[in-house]
Coordinates of C-alpha atoms and ligand atoms in Angstrom, one line a residue:
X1010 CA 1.1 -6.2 -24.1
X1011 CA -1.9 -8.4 -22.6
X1012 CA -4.8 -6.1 -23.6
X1013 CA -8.1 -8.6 -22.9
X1014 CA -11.3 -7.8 -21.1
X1015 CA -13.4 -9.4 -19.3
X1016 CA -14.6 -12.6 -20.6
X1017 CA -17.5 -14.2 -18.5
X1018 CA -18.6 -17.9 -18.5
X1019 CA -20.3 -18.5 -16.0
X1020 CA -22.9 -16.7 -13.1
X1021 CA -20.0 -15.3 -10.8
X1022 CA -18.9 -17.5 -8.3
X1023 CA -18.9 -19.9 -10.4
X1024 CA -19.7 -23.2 -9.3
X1025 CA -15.8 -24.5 -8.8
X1026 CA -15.0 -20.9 -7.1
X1027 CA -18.2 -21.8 -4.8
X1028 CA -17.2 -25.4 -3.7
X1029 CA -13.8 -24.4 -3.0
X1030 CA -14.8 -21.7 -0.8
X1031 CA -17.0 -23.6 1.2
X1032 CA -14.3 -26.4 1.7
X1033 CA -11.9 -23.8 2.6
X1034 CA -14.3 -22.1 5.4
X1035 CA -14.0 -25.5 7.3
X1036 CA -9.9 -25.5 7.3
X1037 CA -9.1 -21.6 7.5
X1038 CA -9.0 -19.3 10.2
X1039 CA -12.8 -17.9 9.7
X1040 CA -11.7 -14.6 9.8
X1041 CA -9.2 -14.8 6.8
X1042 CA -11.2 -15.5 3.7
X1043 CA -14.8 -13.9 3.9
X1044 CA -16.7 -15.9 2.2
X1045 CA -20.6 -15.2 1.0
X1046 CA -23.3 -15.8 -1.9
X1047 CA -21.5 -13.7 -4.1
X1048 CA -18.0 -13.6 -3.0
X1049 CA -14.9 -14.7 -3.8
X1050 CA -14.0 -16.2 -6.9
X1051 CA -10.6 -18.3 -6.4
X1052 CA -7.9 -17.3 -8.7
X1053 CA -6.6 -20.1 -11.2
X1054 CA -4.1 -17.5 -13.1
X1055 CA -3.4 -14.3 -14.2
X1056 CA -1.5 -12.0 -16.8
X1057 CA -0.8 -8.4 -16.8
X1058 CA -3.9 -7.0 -16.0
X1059 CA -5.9 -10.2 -16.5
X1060 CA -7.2 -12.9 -13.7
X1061 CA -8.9 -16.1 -14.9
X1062 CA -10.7 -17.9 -11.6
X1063 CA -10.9 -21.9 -11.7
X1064 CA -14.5 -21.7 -13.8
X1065 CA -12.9 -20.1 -16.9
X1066 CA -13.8 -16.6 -16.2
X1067 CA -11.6 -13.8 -17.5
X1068 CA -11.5 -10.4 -15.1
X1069 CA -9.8 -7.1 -15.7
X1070 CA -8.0 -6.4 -12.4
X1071 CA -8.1 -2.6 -11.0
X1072 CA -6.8 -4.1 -7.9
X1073 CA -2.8 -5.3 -8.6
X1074 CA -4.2 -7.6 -5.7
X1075 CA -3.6 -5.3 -2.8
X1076 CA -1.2 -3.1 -4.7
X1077 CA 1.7 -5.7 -5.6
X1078 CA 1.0 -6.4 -9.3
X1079 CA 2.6 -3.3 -10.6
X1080 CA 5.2 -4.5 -13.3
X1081 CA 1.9 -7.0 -14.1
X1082 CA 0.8 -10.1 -12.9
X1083 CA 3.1 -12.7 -14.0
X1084 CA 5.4 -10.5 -15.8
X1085 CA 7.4 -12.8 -17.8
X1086 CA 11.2 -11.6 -17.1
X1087 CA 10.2 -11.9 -13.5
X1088 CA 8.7 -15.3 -13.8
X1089 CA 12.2 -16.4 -15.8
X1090 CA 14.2 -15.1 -12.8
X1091 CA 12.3 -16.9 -10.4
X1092 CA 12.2 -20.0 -12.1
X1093 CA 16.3 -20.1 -12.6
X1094 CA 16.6 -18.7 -9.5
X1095 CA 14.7 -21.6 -7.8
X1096 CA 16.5 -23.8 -10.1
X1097 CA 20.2 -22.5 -8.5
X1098 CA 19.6 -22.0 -4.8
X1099 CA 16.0 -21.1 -3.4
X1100 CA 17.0 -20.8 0.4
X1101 CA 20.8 -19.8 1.9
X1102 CA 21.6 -18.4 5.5
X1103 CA 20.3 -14.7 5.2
X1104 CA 22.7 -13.6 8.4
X1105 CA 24.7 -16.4 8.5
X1106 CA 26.0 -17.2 4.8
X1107 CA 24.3 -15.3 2.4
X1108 CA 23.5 -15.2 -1.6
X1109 CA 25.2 -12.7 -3.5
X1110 CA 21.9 -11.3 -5.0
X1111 CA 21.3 -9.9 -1.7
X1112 CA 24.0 -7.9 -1.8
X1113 CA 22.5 -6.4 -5.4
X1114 CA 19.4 -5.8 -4.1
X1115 CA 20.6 -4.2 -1.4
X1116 CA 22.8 -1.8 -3.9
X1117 CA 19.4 -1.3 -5.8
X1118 CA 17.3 -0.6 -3.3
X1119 CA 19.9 2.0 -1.6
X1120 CA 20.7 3.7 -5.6
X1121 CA 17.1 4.1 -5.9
X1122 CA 16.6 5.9 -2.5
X1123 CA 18.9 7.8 -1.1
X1124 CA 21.2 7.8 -4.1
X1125 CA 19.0 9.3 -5.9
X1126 CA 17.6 11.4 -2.9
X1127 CA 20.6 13.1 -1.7
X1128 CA 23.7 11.3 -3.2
X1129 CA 23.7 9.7 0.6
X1130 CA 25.0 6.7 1.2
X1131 CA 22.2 4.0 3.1
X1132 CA 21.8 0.7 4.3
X1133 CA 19.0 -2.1 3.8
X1134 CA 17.4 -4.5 6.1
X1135 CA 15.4 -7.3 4.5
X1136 CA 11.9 -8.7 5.8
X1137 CA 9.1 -10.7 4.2
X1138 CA 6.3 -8.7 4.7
X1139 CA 4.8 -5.1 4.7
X1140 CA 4.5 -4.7 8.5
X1141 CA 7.7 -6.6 9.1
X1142 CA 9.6 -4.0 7.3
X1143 CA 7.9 -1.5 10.0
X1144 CA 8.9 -3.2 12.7
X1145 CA 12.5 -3.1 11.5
X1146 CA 12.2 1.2 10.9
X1147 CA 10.8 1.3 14.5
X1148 CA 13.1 -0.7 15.8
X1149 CA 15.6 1.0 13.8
X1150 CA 14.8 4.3 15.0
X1151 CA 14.6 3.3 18.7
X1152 CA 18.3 2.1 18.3
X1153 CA 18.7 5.6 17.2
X1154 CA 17.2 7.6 19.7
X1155 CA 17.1 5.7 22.7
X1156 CA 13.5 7.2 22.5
X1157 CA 10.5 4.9 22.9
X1158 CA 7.3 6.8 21.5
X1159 CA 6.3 7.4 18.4
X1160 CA 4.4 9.6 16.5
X1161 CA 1.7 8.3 14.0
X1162 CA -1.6 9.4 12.1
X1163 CA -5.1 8.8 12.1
X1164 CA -6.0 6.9 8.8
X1165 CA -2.6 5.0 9.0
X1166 CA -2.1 1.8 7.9
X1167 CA 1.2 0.1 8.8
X1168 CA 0.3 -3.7 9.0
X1169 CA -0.7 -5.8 11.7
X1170 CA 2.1 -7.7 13.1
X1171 CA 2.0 -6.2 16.7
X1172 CA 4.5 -3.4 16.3
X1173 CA 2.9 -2.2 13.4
X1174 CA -0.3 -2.6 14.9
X1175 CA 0.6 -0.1 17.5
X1176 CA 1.2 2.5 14.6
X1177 CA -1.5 1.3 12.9
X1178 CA -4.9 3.4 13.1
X1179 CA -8.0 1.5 12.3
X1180 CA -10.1 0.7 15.1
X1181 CA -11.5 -2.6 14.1
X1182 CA -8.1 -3.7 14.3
X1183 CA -7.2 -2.9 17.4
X1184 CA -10.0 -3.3 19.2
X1185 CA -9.7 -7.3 20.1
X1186 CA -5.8 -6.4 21.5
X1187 CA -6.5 -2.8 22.9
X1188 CA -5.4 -3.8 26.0
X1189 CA -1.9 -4.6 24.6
X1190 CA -1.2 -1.3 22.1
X1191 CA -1.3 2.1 23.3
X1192 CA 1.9 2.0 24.7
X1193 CA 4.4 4.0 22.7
X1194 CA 2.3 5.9 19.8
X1195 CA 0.0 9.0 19.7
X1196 CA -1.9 9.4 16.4
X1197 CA -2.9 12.6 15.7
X1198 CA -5.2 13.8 12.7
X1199 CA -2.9 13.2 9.1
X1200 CA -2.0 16.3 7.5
X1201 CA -1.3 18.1 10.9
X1202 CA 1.9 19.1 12.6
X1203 CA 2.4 18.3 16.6
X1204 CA 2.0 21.4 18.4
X1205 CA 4.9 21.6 20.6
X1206 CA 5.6 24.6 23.2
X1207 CA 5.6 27.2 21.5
X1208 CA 5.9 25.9 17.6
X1209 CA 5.5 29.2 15.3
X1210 CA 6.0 26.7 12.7
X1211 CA 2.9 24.8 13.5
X1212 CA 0.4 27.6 13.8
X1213 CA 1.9 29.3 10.3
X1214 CA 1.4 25.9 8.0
X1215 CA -1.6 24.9 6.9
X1216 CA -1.4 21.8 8.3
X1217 CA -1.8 23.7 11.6
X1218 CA -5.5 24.8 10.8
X1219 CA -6.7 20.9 11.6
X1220 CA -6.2 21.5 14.8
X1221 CA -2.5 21.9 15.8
X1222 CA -2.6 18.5 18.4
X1223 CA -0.7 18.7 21.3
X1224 CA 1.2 15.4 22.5
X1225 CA 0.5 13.6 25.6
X1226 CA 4.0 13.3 26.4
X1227 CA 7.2 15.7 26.9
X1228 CA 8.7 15.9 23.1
X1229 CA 11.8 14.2 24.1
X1230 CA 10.0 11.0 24.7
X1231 CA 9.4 10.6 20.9
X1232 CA 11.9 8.9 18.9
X1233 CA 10.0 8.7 15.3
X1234 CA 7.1 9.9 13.1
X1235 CA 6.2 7.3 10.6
X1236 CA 3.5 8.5 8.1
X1237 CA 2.7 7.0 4.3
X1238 CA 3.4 10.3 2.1
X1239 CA 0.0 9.4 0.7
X1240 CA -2.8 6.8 2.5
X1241 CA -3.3 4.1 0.8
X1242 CA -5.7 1.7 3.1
X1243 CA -6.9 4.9 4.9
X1244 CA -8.7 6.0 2.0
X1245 CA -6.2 7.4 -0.8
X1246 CA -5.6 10.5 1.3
X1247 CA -3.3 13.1 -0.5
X1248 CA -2.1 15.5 2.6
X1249 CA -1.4 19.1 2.0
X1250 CA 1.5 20.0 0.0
X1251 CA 3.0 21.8 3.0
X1252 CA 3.0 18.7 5.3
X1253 CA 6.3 16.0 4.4
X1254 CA 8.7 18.9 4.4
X1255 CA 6.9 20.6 7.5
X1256 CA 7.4 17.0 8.9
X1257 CA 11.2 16.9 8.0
X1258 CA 11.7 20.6 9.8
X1259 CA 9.6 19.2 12.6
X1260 CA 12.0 15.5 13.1
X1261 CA 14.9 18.0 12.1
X1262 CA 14.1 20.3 15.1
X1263 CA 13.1 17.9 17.4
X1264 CA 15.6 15.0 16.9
X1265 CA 13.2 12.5 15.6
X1266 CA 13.9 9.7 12.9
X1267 CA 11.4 10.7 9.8
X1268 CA 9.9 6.9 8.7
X1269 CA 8.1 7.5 4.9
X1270 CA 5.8 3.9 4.6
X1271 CA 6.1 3.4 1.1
X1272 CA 4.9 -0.2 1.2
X1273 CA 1.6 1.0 -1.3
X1274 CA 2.6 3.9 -2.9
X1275 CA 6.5 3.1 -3.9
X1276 CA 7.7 1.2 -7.1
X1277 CA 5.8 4.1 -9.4
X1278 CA 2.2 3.5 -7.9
X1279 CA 2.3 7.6 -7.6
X1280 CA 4.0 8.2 -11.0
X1281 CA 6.9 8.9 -9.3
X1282 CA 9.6 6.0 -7.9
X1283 CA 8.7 6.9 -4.6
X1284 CA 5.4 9.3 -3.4
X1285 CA 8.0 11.4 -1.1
X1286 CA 9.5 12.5 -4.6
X1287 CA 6.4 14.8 -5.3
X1288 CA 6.9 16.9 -2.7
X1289 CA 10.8 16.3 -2.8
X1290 CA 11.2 15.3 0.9
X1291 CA 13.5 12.8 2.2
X1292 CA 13.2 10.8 5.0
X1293 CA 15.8 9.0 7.4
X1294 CA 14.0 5.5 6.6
X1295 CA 11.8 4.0 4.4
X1296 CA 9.3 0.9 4.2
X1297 CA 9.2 -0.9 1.1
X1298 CA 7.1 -4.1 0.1
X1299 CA 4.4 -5.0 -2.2
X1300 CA 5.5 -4.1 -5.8
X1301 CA 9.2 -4.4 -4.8
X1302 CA 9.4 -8.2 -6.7
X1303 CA 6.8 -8.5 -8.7
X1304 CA 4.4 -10.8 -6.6
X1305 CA 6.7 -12.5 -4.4
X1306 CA 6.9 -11.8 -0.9
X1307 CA 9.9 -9.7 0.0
X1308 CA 9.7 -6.3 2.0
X1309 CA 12.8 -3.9 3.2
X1310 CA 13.2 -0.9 5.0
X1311 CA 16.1 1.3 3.7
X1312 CA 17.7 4.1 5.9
X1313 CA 20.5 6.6 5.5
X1314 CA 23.7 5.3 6.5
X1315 CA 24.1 7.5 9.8
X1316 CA 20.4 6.0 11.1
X1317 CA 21.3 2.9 10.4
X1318 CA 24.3 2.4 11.4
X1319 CA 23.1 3.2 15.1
X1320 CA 22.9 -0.5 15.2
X1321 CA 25.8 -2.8 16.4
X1322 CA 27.9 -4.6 14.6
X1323 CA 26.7 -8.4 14.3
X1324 CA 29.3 -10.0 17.0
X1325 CA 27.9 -13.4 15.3
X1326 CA 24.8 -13.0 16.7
X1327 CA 22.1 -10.8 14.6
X1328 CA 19.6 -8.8 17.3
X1329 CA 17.5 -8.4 14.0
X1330 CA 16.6 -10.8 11.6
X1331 CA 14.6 -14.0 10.1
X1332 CA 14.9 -17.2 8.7
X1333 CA 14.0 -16.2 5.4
X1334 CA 15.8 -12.7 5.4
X1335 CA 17.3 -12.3 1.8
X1336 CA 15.8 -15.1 0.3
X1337 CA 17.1 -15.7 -3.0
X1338 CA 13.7 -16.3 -5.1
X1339 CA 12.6 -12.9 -3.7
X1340 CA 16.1 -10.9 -4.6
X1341 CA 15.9 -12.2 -7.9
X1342 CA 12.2 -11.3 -8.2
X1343 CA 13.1 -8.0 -7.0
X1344 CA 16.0 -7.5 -9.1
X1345 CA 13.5 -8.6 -12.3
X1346 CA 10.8 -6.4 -11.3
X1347 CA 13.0 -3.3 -10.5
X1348 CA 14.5 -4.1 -13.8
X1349 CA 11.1 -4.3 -15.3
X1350 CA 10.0 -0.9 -14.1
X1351 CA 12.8 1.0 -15.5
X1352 CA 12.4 -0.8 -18.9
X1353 CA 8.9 -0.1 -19.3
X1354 CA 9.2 3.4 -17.7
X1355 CA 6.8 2.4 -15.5
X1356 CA 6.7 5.8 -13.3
X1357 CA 5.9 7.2 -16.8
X1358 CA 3.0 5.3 -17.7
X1359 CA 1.4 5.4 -14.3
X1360 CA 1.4 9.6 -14.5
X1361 CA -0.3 9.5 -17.6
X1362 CA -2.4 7.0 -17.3
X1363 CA -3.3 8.8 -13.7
X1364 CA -4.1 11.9 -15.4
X1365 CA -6.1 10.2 -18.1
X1366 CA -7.9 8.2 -15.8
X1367 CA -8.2 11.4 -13.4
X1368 CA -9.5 13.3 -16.5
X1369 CA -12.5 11.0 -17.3
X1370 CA -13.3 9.9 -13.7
X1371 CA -13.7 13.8 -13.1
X1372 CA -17.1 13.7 -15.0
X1373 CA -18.0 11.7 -13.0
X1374 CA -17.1 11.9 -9.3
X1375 CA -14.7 13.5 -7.0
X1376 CA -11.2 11.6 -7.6
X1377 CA -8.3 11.8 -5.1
X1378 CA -4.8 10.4 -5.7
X1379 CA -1.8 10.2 -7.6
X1380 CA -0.5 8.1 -10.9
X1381 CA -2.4 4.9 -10.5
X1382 CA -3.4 5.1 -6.9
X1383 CA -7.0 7.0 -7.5
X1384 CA -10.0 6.7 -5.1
X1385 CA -13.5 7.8 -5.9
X1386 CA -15.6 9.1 -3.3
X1387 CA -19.6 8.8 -3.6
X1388 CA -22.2 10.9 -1.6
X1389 CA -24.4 8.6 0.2
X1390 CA -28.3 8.9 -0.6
X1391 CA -30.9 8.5 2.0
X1392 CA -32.4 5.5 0.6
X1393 CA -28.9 4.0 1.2
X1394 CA -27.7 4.4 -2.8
X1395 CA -25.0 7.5 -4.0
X1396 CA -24.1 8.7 -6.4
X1397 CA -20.7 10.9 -7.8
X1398 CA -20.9 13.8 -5.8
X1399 CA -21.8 16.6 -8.7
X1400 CA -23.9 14.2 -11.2
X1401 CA -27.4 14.7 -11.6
X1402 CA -30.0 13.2 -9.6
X1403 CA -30.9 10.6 -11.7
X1404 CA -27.3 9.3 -11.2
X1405 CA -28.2 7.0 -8.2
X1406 CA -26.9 3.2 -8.0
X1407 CA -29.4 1.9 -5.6
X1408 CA -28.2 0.5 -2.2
X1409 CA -29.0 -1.8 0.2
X1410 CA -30.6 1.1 3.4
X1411 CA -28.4 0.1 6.0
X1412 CA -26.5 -2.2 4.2
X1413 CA -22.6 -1.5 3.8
X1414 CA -21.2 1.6 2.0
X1415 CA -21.8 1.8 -1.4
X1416 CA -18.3 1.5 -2.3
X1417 CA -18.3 -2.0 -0.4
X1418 CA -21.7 -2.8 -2.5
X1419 CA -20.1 -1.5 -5.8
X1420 CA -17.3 -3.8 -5.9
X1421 CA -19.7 -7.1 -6.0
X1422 CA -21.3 -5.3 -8.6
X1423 CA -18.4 -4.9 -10.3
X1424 CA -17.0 -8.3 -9.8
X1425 CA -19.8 -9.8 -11.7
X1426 CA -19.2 -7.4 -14.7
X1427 CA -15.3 -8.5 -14.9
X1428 CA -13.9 -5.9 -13.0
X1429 CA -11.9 -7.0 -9.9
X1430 CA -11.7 -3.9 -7.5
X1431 CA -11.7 -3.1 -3.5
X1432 CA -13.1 -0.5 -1.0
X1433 CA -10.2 1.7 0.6
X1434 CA -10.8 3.7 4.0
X1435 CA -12.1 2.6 7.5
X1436 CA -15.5 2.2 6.4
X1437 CA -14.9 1.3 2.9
X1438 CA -16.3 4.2 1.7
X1439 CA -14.0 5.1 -1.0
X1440 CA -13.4 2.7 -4.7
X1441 CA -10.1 2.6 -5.1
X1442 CA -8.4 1.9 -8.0
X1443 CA -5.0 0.7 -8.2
X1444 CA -4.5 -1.7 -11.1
X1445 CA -1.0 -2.9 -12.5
X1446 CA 0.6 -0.4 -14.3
X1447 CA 0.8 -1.7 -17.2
X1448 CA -3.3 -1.4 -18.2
X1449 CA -3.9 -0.3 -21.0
X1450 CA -6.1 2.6 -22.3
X1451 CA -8.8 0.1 -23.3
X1452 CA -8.8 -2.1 -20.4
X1453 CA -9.3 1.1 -18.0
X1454 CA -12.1 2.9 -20.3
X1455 CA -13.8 -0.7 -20.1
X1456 CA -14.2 -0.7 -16.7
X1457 CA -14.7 3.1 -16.2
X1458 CA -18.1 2.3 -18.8
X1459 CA -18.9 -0.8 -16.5
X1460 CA -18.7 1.6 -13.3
X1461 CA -20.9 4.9 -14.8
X1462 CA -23.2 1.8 -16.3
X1463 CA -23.7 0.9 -12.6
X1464 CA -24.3 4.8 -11.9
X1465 CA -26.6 5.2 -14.3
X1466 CA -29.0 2.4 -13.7
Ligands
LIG1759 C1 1.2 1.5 3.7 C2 1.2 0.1 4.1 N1 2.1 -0.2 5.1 C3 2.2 -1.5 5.5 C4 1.4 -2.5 5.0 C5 1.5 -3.9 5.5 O1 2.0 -4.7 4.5 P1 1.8 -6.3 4.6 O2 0.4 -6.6 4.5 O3 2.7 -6.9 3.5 O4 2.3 -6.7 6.0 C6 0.4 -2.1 4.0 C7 -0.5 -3.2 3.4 O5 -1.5 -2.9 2.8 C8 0.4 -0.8 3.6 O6 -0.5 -0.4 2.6

């Protein structure tokens, strides 16, 4: 296994990294790539847990790049699939005339769910994207119900197409198209239970001590909850152990379609296949993306059969789909990097090396998460520094006063020791660290050094 670390060659951006991003503010949208003295680096390649950028600069990645790099970047089996893949037929007619490797993803994706779940039979609908496969489980359960709202949390992160943007919670998101959202969810604090009537079940859980919110509208306008069994963008939030399967009783009760958005934390990201599996909860449909192929773009959302099959049979005309739905490169991807997980036991690895990591981090700050989906949360100072809640005083990294959160500050520290990471939550207060599961041991431990280095100065 690719075991390098860091390797640095230049001052960081270098100066092809710099030019580049400079040309590339003129042609992008401005508000894609942010571009500043220190920041970014353009990627030229990248191996397991390795990145080189176009100066020659070697990084050790605790990112996966948002999450996706799970079986490792350009694992090799799923490179060799892609590449005879593209070599056979890189396009066909998704709804029309499809490829037969959609049909085994498909029978994958539905094994590895609900299959393994509740020995249920489900059914698949392909997307491209993260927030495209949400739109399809909202949709999905709208065909179900016939009901329009639905029920989301605060800290949620569904995407930003604008059905998942509706669901979606951050405020700087919404802001600019407030206007337009705010038509069919209520969010309500994560980790609580809707109070409705007279719910004995809310006021016994624990979930019910945050606060037991009511609903602005009658129950039976609600035709879904959708809730990530662990927040990934919102900050690595681990709810209480009580609230999926309160969740389930609550969509049981109530006639609502349970969603799970497992676009960050399925594919092993948790340790487990799937995050719902720690708490052993299963939902009627669920969002997957990211990992799923390895680094290709290919998303689906998965539902039991008796959901799904609310919708109508395709008279020739699909109410539901895309041009690129099914794409052949991404099936084979898929099927490679499914393939890849199992082989390297990759749900496995990313428990231990969770609890390892969990272990040492612990000495050093207050850690939240599962497997390889960890976030470290810092106590801000007044001079604008932290430092790990519980270390001693002398522990301060020295911020900016006013500046962003040190979290946000941290990362272009890191970045110019070799170590690729991002800021998770609303404010970017949390360092989250989600690298490919395959790092190694030595790889981690080198950038946990680089990061109490920082603390320490
Ligand atoms: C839980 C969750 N859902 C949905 C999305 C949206 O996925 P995409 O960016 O592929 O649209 C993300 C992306 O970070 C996510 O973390």
């Amino acid at each position: 296994m690719n075991d390098l670390l860091p390797l640095l060659k230049t001052r960081i951006p270098g100066p092809q990294s710099r030019v580049l991003a400079k040309q590339l503010r003129r042609y992008e949208s401005r508000n894609i790539t942010y571009v500043a003295e220190h920041w970014p680096i353009f990627w030229k390649r990248a191996a397991g847990a390795n990145v080189w950028d176009v100066d020659g600069n070697r990084y050790v990645d605790l990112t996966a790049a948002f999450g996706v790099a799970s079986v490792g970047h350009g694992n090799p089996r799923v490179v060799a699939a892609v590449k005879a893949q593209a070599d056979e037929l890189m396009h066909a007619m998704g709804d029309v005339h499809p490829n037969e490797l959609k049909l085994r993803l498909a029978r994958e994706l539905v094994e590895l769910t609900f299959g393994r779940w509740s020995k249920s039979a489900g059914r698949v609908i392909f997307a491209n994207s993260g927030a495209e496969a949400v739109e399809a489980a909202l949709k999905t359960a709208t065909i179900h119900t016939k009901r329009p709202g639905v029920i989301a949390f605060e800290g949620a992160y569904h995407g930003l197409t604008y059905g998942a943007l509706e669901t979606t919670w951050r405020p700087d998101f919404r802001k600019p198209f407030a206007k337009q959202l705010g038509r069919f969810t209520t969010h309500i604090p994560f980790g609580s239970l809707p109070l409705v009537g007279r719910d004995r079940r809310a006021r016994r859980s624990r979930s019910g001590r945050l606060g037991q919110p009511s609903l602005p509208k009658p129950i039976d306008y609600y035709g879904a909850v959708i809730v990530e069994p662990i927040q990934g963008r919102g900050g690595i939030v681990v709810p209480p152990d009580d609230f999926l399967s309160n969740l389930r009783e609550f969509c049981d009760e109530h006639g609502l379609v349970l969603i799970f958005d497992e676009i960050y934390t399925g594919f092993c990201r948790t340790g487990k296949w799937f995050a719902s599996e720690h708490w052993g909860v299963v939902p009627d449909l669920v969002c997957v993306g990211k990992a799923m192929a390895g680094g290709f773009p290919i998303s689906a959302c998965v539902g039991r059969a008796e959901v799904m099959d609310s919708w109508p049979e395709s008279n020739g005309e699909a109410i539901h789909t895309s041009t690129f739905l099914g794409n052949p490169l991404g099936c084979a991807a898929a099927l490679a990097a499914i393939g890849e997980m199992k082989r390297m036991k990759l749900d496995v690895r990313s428990r231990d090396l969770g609890d390892w990591l969990t272990k040492r981090l612990a000495q050093f700050g207050t850690v939240r998460g599962k497997g390889l989906i960890l976030g470290i949360e810092f106590a801000e100072t007044r001079d604008g520094g932290a430092r790990p809640p519980g270390a001693p005083k002398s522990s301060v990294i020295s911020g900016r006063p006013g500046g962003p959160p040190l979290p946000v500050q941290l990362v272009e520290k890191l970045l110019q020791r070799g170590v690729l990471a991002l800021p998770e939550g609303d404010r970017g207060e949390i360092l989250g660290v989600t690298p490919p599961l395959v790092i190694t041991e030595k790889q981690l431990g080198y950038c946990l050094d680089v990061l109490i280095a920082l603390c320490q100065k």
